[in-house]
mmCIF file of C-alpha atoms in Angstrom:
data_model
loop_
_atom_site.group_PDB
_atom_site.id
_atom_site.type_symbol
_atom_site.label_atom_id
_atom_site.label_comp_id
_atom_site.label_asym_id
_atom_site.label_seq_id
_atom_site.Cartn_x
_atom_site.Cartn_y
_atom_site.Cartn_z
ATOM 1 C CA UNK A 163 0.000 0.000 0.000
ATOM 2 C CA UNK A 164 1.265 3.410 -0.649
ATOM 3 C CA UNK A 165 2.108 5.430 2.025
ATOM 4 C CA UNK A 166 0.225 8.855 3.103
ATOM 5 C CA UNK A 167 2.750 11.217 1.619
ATOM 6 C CA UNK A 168 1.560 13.844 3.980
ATOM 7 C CA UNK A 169 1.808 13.978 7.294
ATOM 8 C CA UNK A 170 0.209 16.773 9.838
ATOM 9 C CA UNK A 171 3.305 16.796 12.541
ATOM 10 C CA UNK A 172 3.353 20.098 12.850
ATOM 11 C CA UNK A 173 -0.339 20.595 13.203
ATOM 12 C CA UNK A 174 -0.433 17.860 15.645
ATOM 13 C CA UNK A 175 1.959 19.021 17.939
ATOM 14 C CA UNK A 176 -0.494 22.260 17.772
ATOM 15 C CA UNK A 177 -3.334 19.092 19.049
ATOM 16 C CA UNK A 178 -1.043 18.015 21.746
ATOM 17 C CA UNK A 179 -0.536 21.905 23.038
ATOM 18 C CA UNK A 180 -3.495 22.566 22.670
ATOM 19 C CA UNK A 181 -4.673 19.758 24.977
ATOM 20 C CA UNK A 182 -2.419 19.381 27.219
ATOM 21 C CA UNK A 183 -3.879 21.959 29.099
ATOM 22 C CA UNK A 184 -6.653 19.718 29.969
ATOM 23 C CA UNK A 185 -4.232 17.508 32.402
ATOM 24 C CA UNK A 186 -3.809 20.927 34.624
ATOM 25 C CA UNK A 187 -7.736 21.086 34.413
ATOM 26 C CA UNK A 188 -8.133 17.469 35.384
ATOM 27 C CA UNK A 189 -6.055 17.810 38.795
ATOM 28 C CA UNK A 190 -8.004 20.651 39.579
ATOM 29 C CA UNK A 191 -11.119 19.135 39.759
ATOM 30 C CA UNK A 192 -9.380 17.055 42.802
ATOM 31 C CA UNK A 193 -7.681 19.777 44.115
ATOM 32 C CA UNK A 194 -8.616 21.500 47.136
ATOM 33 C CA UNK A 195 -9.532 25.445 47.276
ATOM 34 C CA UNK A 196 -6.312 27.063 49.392
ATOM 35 C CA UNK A 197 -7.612 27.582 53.127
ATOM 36 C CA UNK A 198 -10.320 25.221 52.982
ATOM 37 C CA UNK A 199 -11.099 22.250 54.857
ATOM 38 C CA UNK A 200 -13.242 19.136 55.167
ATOM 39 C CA UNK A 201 -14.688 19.871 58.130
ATOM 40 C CA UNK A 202 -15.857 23.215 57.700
ATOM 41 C CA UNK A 203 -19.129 24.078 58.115
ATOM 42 C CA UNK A 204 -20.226 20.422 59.284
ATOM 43 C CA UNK A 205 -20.495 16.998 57.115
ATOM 44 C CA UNK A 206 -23.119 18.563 54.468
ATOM 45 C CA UNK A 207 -21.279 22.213 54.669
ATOM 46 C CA UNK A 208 -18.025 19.973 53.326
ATOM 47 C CA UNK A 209 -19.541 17.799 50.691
ATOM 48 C CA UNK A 210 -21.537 20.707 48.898
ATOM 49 C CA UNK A 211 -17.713 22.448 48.943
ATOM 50 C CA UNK A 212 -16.179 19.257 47.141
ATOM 51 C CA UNK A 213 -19.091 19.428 44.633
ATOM 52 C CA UNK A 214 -18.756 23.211 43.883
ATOM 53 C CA UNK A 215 -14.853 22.619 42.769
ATOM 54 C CA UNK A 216 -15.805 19.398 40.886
ATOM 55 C CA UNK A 217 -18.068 21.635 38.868
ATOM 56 C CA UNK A 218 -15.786 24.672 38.463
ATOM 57 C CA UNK A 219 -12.768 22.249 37.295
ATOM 58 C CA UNK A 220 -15.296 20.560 34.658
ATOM 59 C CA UNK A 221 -16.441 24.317 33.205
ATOM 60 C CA UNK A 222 -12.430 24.962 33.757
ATOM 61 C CA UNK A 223 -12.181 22.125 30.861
ATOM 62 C CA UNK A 224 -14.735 23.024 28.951
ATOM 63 C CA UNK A 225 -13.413 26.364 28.364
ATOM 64 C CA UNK A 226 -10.128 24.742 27.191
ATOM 65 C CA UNK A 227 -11.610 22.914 24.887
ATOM 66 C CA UNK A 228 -13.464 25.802 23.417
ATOM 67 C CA UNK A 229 -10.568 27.868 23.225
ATOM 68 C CA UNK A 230 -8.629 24.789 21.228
ATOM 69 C CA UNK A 231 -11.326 24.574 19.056
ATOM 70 C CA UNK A 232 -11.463 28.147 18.386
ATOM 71 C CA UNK A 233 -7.550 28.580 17.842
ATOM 72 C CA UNK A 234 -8.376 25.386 15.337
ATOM 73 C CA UNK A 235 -10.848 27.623 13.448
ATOM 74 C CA UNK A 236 -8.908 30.479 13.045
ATOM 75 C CA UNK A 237 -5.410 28.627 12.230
ATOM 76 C CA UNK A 238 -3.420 28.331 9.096
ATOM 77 C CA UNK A 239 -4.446 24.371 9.136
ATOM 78 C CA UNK A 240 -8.158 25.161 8.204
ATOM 79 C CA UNK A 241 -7.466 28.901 6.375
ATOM 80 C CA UNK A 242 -5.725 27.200 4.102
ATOM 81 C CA UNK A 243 -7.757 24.846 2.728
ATOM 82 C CA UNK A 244 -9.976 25.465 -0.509
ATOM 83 C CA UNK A 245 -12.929 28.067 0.336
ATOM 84 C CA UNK A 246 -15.198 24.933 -0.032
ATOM 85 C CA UNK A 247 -13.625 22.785 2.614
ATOM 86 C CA UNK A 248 -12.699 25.799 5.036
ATOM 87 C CA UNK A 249 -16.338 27.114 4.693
ATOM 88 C CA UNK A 250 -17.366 23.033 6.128
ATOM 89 C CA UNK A 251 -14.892 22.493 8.820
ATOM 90 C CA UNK A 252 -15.743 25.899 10.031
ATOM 91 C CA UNK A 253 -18.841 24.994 10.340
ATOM 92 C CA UNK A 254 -18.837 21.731 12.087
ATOM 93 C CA UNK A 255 -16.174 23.689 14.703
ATOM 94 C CA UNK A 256 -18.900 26.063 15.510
ATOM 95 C CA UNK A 257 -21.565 23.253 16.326
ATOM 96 C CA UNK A 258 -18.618 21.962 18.458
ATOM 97 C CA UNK A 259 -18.848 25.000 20.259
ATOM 98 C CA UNK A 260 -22.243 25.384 20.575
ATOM 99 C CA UNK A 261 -22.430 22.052 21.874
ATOM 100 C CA UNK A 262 -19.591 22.965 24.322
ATOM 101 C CA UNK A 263 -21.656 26.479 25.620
ATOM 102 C CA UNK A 264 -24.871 24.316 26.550
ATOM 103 C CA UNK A 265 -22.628 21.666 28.220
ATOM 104 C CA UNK A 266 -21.548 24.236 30.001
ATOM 105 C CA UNK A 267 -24.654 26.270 30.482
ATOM 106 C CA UNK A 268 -26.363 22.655 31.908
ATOM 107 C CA UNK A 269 -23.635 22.289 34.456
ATOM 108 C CA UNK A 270 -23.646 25.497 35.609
ATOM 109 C CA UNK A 271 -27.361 25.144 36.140
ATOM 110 C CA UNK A 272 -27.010 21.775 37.639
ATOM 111 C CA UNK A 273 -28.957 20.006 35.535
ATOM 112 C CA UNK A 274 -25.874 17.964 34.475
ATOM 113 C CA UNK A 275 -23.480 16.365 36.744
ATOM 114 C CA UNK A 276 -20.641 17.070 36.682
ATOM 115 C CA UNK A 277 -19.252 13.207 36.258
ATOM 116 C CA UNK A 278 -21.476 13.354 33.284
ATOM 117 C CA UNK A 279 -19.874 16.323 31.846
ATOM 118 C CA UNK A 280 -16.425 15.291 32.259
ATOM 119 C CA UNK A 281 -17.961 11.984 30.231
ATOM 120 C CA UNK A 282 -19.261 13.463 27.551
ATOM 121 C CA UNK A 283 -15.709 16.221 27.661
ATOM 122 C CA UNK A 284 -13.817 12.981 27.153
ATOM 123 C CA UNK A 285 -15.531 12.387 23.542
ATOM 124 C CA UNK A 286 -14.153 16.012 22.132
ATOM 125 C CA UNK A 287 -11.278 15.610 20.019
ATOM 126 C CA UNK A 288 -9.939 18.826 19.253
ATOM 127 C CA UNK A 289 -7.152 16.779 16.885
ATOM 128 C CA UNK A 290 -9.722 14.980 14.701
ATOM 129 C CA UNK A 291 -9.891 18.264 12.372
ATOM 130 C CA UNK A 292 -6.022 18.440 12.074
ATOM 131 C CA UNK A 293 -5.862 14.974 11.098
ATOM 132 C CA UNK A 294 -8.504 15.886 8.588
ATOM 133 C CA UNK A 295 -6.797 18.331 7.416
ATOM 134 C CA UNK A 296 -3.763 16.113 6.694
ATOM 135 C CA UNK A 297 -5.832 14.126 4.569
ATOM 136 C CA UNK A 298 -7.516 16.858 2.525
ATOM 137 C CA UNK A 299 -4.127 18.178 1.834
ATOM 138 C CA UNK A 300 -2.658 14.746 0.440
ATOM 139 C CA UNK A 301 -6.015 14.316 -1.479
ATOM 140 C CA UNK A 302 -5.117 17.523 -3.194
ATOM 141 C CA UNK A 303 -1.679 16.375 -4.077
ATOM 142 C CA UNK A 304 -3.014 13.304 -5.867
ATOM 143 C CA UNK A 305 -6.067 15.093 -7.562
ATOM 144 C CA UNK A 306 -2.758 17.636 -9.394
ATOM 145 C CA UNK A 307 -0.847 14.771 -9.993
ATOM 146 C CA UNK A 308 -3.484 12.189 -11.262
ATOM 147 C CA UNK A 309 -5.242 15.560 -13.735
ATOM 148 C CA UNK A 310 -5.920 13.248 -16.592
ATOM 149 C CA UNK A 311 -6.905 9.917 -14.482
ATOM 150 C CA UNK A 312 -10.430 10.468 -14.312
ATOM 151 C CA UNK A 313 -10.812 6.964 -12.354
ATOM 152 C CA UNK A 314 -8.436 8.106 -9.583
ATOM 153 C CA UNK A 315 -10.166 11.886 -9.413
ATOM 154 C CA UNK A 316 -13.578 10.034 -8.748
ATOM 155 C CA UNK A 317 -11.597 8.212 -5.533
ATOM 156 C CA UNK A 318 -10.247 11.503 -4.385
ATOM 157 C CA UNK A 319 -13.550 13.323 -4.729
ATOM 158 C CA UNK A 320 -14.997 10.645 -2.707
ATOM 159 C CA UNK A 321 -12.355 10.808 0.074
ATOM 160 C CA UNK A 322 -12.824 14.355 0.414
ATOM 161 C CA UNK A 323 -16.989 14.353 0.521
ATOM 162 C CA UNK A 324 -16.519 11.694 3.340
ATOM 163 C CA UNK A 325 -13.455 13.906 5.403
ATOM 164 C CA UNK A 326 -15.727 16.776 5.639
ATOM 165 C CA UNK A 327 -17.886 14.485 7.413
ATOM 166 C CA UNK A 328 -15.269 15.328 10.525
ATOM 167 C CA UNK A 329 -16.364 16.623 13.724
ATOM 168 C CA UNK A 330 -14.467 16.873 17.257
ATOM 169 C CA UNK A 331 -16.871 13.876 18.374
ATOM 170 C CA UNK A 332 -17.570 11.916 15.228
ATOM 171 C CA UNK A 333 -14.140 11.901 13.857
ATOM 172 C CA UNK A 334 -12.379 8.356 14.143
ATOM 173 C CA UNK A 335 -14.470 5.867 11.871
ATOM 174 C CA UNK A 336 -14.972 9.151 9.164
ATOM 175 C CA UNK A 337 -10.681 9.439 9.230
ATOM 176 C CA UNK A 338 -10.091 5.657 8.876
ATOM 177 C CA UNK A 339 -12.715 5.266 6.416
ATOM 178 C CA UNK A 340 -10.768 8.311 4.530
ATOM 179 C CA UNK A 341 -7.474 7.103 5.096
ATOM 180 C CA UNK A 342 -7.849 3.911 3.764
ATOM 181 C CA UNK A 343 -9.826 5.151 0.865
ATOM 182 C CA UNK A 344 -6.988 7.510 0.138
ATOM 183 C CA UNK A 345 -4.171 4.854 -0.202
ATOM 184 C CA UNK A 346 -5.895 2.735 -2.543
ATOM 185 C CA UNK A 347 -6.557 6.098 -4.672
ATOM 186 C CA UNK A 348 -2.657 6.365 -4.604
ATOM 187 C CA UNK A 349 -2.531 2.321 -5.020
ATOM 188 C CA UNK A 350 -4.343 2.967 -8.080
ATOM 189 C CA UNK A 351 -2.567 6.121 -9.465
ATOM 190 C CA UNK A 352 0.975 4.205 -9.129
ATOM 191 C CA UNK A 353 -0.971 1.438 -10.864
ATOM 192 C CA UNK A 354 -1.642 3.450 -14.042
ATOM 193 C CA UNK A 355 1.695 5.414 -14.100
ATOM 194 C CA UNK A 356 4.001 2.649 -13.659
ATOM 195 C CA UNK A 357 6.600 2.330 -16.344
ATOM 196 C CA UNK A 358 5.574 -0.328 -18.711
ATOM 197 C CA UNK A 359 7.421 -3.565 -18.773
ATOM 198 C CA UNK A 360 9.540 -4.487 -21.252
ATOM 199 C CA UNK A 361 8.918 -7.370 -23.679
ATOM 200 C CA UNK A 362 11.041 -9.813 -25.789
ATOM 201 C CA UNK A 363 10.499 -11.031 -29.592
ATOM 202 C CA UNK A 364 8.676 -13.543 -29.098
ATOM 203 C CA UNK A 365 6.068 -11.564 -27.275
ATOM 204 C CA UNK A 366 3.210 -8.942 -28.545
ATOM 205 C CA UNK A 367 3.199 -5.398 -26.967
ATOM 206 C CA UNK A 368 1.399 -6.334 -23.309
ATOM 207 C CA UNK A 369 4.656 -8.782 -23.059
ATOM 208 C CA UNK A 370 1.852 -11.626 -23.627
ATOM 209 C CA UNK A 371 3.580 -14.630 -26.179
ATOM 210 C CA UNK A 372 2.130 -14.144 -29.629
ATOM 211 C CA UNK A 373 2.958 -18.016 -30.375
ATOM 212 C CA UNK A 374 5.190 -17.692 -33.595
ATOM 213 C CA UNK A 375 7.627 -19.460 -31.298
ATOM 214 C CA UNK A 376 9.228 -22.345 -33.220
ATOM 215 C CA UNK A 377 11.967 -23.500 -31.138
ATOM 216 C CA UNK A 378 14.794 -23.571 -33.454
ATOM 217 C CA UNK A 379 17.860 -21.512 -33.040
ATOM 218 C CA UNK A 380 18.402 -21.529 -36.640
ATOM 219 C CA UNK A 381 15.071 -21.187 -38.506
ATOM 220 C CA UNK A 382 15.326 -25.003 -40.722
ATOM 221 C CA UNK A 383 13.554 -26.972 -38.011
ATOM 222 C CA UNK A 384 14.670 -30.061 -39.864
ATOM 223 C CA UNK A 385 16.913 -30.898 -36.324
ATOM 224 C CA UNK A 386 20.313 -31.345 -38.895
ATOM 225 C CA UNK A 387 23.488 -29.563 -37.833
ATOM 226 C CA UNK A 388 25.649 -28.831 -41.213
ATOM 227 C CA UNK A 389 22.598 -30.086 -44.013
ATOM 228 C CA UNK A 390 24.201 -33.696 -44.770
ATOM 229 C CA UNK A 391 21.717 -35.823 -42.665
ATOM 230 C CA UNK A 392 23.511 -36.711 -39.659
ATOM 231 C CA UNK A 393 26.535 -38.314 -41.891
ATOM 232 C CA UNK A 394 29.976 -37.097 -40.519
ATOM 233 C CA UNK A 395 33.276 -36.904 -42.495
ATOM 234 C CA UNK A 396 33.957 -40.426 -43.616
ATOM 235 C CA UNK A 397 35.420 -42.230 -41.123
ATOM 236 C CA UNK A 398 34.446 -46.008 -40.104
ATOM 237 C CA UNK A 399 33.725 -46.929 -43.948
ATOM 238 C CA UNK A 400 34.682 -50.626 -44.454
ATOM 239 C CA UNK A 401 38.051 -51.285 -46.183
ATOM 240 C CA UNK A 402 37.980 -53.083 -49.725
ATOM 241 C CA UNK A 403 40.482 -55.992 -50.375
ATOM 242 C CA UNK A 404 42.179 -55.467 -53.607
ATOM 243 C CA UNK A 405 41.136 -57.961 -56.555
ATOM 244 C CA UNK A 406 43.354 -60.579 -58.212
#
């Protein structure tokens, strides 16, 4: 299989910074507030505390997310795609967000938990568009190279309709799917531009034997080596006695 001849390192390392926050965020939500202590206020005055920072360090991650997603949205990764594809990732990275905002909205209002949050939190992947837009980008690099392979264009074309498909929580099976897609488009591009092989005399042009084969080295096919019939230069004749 051919190999993806792109690779998005430098726009994953932008994932993994952007992200990494979210480890800071995580300890948090254990974390206790400076000064306090379990026993303040009684047994309920200290469990409604806990709860209050396990909901301020999930809201603490959702904003990190939101902020990755919007840094996502605004970077060179998804600017410099074609108008078409930036116009559809920016898109889905909005719902993202708007999803994020009534996450938020429902924990801050109670009416989700905030185990639940950090649940559903755990589904956004903020990467899944920069590995989409790795793909898109080698997609483009076969569609100039394979202009006048009409076969292979219809595999890109499909590749990309099914990338765009890519959101922060729908991403892996839409990228694999893509992926795979992608290398047999390649696969099939190598196919059609490999150098053709060369073929002997005996074959036609698509190296295939075009049966004139006789299997004589010197075109008589009567099996003889020098024309005389097998008879060699006169030895082992019988001798003659002499007459008289």
């Amino acid at each position: 299989m051919h190999t993806i001849r792109r690779t998005a390192v430098a726009a994953l390392a932008a994932a993994t910074l952007s992200i990494a926050p979210l480890s800071v965020a995580e300890a948090a939500v254990h974390a206790k507030p400076a000064g306090s202590h379990s026993s303040h206020g009684g047994k309920g005055g200290g469990a409604s505390h806990h709860l209050s920072a396990q909901t301020r360090g999930v809201l603490r991650q959702v904003t990190v997310r939101d902020r990755a997603l919007a840094r996502v949205a605004a970077s060179r990764a998804i600017t410099g795609l074609a108008d078409e594809q930036e116009s559809v990732l920016t898109a889905s990275i909005a719902q993202d967000r708007a999803d994020l905002a009534a996450l938020k909205d429902a924990v801050s209002a109670g009416t989700t938990k905030p185990r639940a949050a950090k649940a559903a939190l755990r589904a956004v992947r903020v990467e899944n568009y920069l590995r989409a837009v790795a793909v898109l980008r080698d997609a483009a690099e076969l569609a100039d190279a394979a202009v006048d392979l009409p076969e292979v264009l219809d595999l890109v074309d499909a590749v990309v309709a099914g990338v765009l498909e890519v959101s922060a929580t729908g991403g892996r099976t839409v990228l694999r799917t893509a992926r795979a897609d992608l290398e047999d488009a390649w696969a099939l591009y190598d196919e059609l531009t490999a150098e053709p092989e060369e073929c002997t005399a005996d074959e036609t042009d698509d190296c295939t034997d075009d049966g004139t084969d006789d299997g004589t080295d010197d075109g008589t096919g009567d099996g003889t080596e020098d024309g005389t019939g097998g008879s060699d230069d006169g030895g082992d004749t019988p001798e003659v006695e002499p007459l008289g």
